[in-house]
Coordinates of C-alpha atoms in Angstrom, one line a residue:
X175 CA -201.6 -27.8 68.7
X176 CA -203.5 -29.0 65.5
X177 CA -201.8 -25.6 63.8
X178 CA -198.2 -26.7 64.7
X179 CA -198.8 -29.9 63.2
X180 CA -200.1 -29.0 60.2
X181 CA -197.1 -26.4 60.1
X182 CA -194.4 -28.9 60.9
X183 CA -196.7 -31.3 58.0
X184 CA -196.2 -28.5 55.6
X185 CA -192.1 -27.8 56.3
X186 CA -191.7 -31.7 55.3
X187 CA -193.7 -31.6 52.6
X188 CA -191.2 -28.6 51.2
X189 CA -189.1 -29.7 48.7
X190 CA -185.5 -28.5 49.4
X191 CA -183.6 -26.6 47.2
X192 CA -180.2 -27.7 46.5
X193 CA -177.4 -25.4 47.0
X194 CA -175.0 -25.6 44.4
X195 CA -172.2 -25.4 47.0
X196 CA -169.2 -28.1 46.1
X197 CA -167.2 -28.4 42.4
X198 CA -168.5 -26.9 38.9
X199 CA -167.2 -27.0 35.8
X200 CA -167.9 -23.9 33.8
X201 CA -168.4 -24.1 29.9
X202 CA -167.1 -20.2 29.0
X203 CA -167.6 -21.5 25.0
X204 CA -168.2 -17.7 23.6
X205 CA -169.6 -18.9 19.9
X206 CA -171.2 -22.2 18.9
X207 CA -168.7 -24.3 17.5
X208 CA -166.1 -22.5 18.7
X209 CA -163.3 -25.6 21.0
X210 CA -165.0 -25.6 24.5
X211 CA -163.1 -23.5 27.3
X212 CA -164.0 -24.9 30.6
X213 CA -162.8 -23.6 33.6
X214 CA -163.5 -24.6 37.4
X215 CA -165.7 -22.8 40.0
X216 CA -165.8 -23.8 43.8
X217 CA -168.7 -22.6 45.6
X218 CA -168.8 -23.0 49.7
X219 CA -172.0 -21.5 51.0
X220 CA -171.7 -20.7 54.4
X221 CA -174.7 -20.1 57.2
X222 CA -174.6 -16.6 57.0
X223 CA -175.5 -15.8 53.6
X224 CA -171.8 -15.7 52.6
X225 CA -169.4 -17.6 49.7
X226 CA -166.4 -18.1 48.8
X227 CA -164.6 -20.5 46.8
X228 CA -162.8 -20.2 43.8
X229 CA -164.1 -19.5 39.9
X230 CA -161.4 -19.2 37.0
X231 CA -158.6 -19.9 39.4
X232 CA -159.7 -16.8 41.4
X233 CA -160.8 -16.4 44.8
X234 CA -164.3 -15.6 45.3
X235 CA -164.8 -11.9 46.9
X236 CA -167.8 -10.3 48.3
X237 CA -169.8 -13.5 47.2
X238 CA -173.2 -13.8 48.7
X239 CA -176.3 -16.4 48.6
X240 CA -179.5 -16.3 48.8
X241 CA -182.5 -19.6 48.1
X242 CA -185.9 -17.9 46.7
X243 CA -188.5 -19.2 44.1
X244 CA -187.6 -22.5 44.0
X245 CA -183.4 -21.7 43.2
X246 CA -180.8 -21.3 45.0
X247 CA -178.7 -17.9 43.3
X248 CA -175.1 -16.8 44.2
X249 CA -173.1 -13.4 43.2
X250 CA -169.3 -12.4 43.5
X251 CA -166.9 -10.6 42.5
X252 CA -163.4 -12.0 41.0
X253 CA -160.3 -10.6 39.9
X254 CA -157.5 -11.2 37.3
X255 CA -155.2 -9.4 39.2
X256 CA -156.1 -5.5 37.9
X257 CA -159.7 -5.2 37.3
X258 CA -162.9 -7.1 38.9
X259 CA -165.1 -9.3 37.3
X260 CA -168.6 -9.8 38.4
X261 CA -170.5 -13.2 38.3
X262 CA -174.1 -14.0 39.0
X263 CA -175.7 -17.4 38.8
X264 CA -178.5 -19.8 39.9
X265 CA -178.9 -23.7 40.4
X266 CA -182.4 -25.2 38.5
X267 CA -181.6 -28.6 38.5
X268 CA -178.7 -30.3 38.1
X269 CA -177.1 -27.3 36.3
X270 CA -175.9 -23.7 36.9
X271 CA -176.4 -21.1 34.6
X272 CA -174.6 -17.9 35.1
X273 CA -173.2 -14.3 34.0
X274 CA -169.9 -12.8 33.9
X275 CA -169.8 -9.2 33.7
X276 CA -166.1 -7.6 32.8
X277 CA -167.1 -3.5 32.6
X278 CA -163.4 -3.2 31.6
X279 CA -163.3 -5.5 28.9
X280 CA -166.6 -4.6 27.5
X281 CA -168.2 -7.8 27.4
X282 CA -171.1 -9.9 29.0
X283 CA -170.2 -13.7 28.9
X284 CA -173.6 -16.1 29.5
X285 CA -172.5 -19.5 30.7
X286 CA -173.5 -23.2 32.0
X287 CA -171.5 -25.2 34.4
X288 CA -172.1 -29.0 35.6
X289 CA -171.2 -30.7 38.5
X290 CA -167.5 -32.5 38.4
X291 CA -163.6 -31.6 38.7
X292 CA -162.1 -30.2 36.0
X293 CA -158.9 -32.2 35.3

């Protein structure tokens, strides 16, 4: 009895990780000082590991989530139409910070989104 107490003590003590399900806005800025490019991303984590949504006007496919080490991390896979584009990123905080891969196009693009509608 006393050892499911102290484990039901110990689960509320536990400090949830947020998941960064809900609306992003993406800063895809390549170079400092170039004019910011933002771009949207929806995340909607789902119960089974799963996520969709939409990033860069895209629909999320193949997206997955997982919360580990104190962070909550998603990867997917988009599309422009032709090629896929592959995106990995984790919530610490109040921010995501992410990586698009495009194999195609020959480029890595690092990237930090906040929270908020992109108008």
């Amino acid at each position: 009895m006393i050892a499911v107490l102290l484990l039901a003590l110990a689960e509320v003590a536990t400090p949830v990780v947020p998941a960064p399900a809900g609306d992003w806005i993406v800063d895809l800025t390549s170079k400092p000082g170039d004019s910011p490019y933002r771009q949207p991303m929806r995340l909607e984590l789902k119960p089974d590991g799963t996520v969709t949504g939409k990033f860069y006007r895209s629909d999320i496919q193949a997206g997955r989530w997982k919360t580990d080490r104190k962070r909550t991390c998603v990867g997917f896979r988009t599309t422009d139409g032709a090629v896929p584009y592959h995106t990995a990123a984790c919530q610490t905080g109040g921010t995501v910070t992410g990586q698009t891969w495009a194999e195609h196009r020959n480029f890595l693009l690092n990237w930090n989104a906040v929270r908020g509608v992109l108008r």
